[in-house]
mmCIF file of C-alpha atoms and ligand atoms in Angstrom:
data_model
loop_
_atom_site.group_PDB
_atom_site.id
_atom_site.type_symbol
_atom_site.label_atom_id
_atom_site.label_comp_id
_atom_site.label_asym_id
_atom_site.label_seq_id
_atom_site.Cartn_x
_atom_site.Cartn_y
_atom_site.Cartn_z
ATOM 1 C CA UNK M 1 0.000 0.000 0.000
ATOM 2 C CA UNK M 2 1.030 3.585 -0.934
ATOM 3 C CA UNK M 3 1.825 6.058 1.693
ATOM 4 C CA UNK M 4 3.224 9.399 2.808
ATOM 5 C CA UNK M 5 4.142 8.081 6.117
ATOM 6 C CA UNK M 6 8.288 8.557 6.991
ATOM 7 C CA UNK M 7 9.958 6.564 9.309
ATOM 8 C CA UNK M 8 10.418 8.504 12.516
ATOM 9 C CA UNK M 9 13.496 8.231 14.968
ATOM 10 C CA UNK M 10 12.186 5.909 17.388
ATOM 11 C CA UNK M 11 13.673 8.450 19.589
ATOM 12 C CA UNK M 12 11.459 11.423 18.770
ATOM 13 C CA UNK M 13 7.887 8.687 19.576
ATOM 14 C CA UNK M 14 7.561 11.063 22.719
ATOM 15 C CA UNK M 15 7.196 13.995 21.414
ATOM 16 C CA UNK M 16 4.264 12.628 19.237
ATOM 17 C CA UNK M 17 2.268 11.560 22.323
ATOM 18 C CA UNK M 18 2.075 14.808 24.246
ATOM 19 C CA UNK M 19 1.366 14.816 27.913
ATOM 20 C CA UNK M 20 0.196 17.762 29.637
ATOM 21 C CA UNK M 21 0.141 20.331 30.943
ATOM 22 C CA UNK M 22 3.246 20.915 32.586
ATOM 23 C CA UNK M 23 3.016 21.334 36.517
ATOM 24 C CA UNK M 24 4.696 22.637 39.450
ATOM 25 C CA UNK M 25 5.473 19.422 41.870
ATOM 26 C CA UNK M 26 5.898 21.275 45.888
ATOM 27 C CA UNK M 27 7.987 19.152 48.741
ATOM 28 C CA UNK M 28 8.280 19.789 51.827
ATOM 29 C CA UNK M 29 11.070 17.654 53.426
ATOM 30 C CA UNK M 30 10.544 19.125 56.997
ATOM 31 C CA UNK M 31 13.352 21.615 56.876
ATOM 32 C CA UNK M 32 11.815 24.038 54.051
ATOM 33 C CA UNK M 33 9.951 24.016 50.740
ATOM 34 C CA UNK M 34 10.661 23.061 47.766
ATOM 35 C CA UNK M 35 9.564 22.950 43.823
ATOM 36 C CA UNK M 36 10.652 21.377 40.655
ATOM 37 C CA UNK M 37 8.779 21.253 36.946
ATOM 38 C CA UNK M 38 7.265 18.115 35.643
ATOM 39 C CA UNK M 39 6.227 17.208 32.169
ATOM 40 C CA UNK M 40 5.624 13.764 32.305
ATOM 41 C CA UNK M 41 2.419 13.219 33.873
ATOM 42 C CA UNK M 42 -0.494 11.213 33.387
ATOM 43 C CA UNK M 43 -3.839 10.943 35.226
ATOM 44 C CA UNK M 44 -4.775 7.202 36.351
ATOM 45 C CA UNK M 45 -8.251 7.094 37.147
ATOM 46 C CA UNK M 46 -11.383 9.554 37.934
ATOM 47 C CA UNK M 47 -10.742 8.707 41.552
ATOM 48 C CA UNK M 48 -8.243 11.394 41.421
ATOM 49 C CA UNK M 49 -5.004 8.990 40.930
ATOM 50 C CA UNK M 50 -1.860 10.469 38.739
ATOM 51 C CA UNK M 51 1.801 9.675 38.274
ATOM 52 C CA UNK M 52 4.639 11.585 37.294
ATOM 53 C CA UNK M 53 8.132 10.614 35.945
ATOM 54 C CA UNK M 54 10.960 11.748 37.732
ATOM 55 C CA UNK M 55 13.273 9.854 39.868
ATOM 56 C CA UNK M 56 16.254 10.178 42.322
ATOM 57 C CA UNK M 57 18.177 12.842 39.905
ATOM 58 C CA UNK M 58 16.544 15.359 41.617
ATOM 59 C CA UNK M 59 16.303 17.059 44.848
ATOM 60 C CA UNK M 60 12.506 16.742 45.500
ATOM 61 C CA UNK M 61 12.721 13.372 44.775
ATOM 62 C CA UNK M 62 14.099 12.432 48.300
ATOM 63 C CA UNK M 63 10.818 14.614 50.050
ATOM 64 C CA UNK M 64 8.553 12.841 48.119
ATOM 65 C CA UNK M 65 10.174 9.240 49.002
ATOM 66 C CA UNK M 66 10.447 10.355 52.873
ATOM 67 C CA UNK M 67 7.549 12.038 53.253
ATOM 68 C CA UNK M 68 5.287 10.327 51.123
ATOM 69 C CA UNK M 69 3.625 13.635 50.425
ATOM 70 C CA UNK M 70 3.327 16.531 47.370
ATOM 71 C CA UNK M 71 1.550 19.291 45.982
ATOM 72 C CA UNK M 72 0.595 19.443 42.005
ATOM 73 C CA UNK M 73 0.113 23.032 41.105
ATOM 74 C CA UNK M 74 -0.930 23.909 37.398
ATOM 75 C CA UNK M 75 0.545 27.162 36.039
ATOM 76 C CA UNK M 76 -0.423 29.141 33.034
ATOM 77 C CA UNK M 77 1.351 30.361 30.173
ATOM 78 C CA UNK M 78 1.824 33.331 31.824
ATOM 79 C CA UNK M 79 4.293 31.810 33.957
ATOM 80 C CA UNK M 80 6.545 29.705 31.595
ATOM 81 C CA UNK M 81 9.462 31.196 32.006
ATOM 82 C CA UNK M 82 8.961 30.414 35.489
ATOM 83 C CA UNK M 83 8.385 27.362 35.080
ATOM 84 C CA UNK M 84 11.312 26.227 32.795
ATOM 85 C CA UNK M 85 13.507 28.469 35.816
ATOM 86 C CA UNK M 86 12.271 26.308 38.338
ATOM 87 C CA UNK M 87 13.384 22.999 36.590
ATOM 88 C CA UNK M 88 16.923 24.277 35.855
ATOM 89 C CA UNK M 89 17.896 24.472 38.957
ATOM 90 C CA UNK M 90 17.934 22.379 42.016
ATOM 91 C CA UNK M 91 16.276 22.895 45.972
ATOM 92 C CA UNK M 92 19.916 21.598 47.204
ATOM 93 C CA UNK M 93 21.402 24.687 46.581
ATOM 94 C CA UNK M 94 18.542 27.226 45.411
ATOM 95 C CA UNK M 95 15.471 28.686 47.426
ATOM 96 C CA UNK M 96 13.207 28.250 44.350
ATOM 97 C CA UNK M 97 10.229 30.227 45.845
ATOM 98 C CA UNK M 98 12.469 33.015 46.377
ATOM 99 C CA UNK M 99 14.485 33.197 43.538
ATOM 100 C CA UNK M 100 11.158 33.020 41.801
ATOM 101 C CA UNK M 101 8.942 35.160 43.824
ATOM 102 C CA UNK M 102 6.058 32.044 43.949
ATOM 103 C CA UNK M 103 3.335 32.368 47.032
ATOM 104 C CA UNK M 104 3.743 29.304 49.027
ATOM 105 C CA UNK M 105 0.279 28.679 50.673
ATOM 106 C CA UNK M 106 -0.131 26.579 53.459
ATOM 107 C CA UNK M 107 -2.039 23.216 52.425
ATOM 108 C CA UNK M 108 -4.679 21.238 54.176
ATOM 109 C CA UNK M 109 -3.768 18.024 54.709
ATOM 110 C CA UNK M 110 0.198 17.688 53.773
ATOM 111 C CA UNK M 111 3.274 19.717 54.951
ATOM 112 C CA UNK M 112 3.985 20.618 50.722
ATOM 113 C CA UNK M 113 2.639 23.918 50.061
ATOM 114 C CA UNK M 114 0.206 25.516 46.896
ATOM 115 C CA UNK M 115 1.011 27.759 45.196
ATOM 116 C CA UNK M 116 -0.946 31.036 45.033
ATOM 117 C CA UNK M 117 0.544 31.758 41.651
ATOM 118 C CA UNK M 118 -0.988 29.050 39.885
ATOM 119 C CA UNK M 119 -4.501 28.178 38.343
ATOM 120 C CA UNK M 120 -5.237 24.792 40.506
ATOM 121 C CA UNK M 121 -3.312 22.961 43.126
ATOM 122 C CA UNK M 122 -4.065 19.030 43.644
ATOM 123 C CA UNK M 123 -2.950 18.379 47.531
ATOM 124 C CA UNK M 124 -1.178 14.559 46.711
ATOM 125 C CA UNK M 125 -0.088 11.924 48.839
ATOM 126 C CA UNK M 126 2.504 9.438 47.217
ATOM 127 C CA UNK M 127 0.315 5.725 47.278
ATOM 128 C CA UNK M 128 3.745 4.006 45.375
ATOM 129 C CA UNK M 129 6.516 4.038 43.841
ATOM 130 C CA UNK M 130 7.852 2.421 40.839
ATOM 131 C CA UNK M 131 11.367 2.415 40.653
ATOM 132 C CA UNK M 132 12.280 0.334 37.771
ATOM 133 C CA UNK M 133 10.216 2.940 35.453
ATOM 134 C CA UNK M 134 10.983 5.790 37.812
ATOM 135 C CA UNK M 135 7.093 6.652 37.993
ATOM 136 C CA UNK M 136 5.484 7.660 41.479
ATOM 137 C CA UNK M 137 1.744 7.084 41.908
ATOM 138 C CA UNK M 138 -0.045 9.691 43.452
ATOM 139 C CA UNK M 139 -3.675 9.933 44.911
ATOM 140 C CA UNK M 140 -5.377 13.183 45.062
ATOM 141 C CA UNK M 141 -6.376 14.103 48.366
ATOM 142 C CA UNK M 142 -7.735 17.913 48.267
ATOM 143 C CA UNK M 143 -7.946 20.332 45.233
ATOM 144 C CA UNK M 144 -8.369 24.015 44.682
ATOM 145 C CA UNK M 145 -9.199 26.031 41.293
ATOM 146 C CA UNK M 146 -8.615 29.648 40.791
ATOM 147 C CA UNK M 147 -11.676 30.779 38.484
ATOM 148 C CA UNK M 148 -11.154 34.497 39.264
ATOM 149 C CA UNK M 149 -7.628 34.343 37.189
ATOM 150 C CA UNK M 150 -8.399 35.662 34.142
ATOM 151 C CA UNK M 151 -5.303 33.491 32.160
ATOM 152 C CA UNK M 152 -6.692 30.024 32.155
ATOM 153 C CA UNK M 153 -4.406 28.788 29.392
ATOM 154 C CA UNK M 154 -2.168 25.918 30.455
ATOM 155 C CA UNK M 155 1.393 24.802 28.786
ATOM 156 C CA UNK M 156 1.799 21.321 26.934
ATOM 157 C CA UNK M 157 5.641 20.651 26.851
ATOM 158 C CA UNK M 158 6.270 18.392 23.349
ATOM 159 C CA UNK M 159 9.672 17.729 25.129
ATOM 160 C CA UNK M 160 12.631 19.076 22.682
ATOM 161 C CA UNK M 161 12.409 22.368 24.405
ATOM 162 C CA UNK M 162 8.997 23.814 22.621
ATOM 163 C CA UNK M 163 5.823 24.392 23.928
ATOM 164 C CA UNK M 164 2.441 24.540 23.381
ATOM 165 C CA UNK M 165 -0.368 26.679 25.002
ATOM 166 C CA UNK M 166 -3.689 25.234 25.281
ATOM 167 C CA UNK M 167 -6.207 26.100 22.145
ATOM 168 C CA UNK M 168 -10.050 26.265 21.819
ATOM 169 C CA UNK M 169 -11.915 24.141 23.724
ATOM 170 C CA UNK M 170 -14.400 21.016 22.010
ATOM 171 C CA UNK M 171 -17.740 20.514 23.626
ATOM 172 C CA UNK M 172 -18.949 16.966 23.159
ATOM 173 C CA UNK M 173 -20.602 15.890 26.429
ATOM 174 C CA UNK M 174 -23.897 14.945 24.373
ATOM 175 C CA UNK M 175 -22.298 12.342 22.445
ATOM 176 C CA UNK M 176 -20.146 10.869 25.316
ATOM 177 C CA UNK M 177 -23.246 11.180 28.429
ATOM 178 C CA UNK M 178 -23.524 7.820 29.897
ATOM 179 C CA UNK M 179 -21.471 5.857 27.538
ATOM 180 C CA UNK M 180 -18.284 5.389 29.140
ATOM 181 C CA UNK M 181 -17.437 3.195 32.329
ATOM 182 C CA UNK M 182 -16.605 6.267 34.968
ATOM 183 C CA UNK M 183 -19.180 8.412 33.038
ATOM 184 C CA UNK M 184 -19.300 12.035 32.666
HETATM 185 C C1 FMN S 201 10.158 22.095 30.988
HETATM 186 C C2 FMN S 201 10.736 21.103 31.961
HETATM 187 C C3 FMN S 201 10.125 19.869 32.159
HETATM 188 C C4 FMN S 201 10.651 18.932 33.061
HETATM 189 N N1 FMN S 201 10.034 17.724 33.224
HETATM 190 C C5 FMN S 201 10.548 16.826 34.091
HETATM 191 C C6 FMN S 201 9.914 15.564 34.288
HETATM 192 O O1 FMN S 201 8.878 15.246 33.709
HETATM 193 N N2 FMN S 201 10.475 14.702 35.184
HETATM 194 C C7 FMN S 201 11.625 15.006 35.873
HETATM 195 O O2 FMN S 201 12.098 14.200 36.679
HETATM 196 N N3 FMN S 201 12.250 16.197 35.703
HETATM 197 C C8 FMN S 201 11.730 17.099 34.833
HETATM 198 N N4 FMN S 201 12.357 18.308 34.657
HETATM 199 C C9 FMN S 201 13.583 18.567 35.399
HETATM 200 C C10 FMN S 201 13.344 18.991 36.834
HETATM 201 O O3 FMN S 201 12.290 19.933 36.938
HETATM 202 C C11 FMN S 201 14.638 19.604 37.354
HETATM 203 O O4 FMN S 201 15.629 18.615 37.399
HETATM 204 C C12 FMN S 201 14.489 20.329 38.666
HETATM 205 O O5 FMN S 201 15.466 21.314 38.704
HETATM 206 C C13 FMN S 201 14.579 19.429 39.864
HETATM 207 O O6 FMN S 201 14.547 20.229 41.012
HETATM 208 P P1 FMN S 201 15.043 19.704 42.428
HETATM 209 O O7 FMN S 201 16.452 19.207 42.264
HETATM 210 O O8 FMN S 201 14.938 20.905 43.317
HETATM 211 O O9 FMN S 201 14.097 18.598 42.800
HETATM 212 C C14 FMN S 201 11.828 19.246 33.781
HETATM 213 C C15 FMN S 201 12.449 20.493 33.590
HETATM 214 C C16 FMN S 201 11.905 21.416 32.694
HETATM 215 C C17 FMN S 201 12.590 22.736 32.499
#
């Protein structure tokens, strides 16, 4: 069969399947706070259940092993430069909410702070951890949306150092009402 298709380094298949949006993962690992940028993230469930990539590379990663506890905050576009500053550096040596003038608000139920800054904050605790694929589960425990803030527009990192902000939004809750397992 004819076809326009080109093979594709097997190494670019990532970029194809974009995750999103980026988001701002908060530690606390009992001595101060702490925040690093994640791209890789995926939600699990409707039961509010999501895992992230990241592994013991970084900083945060440590807090989040100890503690068993995080923060997911969601920034906009309006903050992407922000958000590529906080994950080029590292909590060992940088205060991240300082050197980036982010609000830490104190959570309800975990020691890892929201952020004021952002659109939504998921409070998180960590249910596992998978260290052969370097994923860490994470169950929703708490969440918090910011519909006052007029920039709504999240950021979709394709993962070779572009970005894309968040278009027009499809409505097609008629044809998917009641015909899914969690439902709508
Ligand atoms: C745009 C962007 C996306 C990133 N995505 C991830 C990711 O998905 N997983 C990960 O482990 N690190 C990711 N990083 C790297 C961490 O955010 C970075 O190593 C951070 O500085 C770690 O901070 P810490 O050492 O204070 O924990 C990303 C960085 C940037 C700039």
């Amino acid at each position: 069969m004819e076809t326009d298709m080109k093979t594709l380094p097997l190494g670019r298949a990532f970029t194809l399947i974009e995750p999103g949006p980026l988001v701002l993962v908060t530690t606390n690992d009992g001595r101060k706070d702490n925040v690093m940028t994640i791209t890789w993230t995926m939600v699990t469930g409707f039961s509010a259940s999501f895992a992230i990539t990241t592994g013991p590379w970084n900083h945060s990663y440590a807090a989040l092993q100890e503690t068993r506890e995080c923060v997911i905050a969601v920034p906009t576009v309006d903050m992407i430069d922000i958000a590529i500053g906080v994950g080029t550096c590292s909590g060992r040596d940088t205060d991240k909410f300082d050197k980036f003038g982010l609000t830490p608000v104190k959570a309800r139920h975990v020691r890892a702070p929201l952020i004021s800054q952002c659109l939504a904050n998921i409070e998180c605790r960590v249910v596992d951890i998978i260290d052969r694929h370097s994923i860490v589960m994470l169950e929703g425990i708490a969440a918090y949306f910011d519909s006052s803030r007029k920039e709504k527009r999240t950021i979709h990192a394709v993962g070779d150092g572009t970005f894309i902000v968040d278009g027009r939004r499809l409505d097609r809750k008629d044809m998917m009402r009641d015909k899914l397992p969690g439902g709508l």
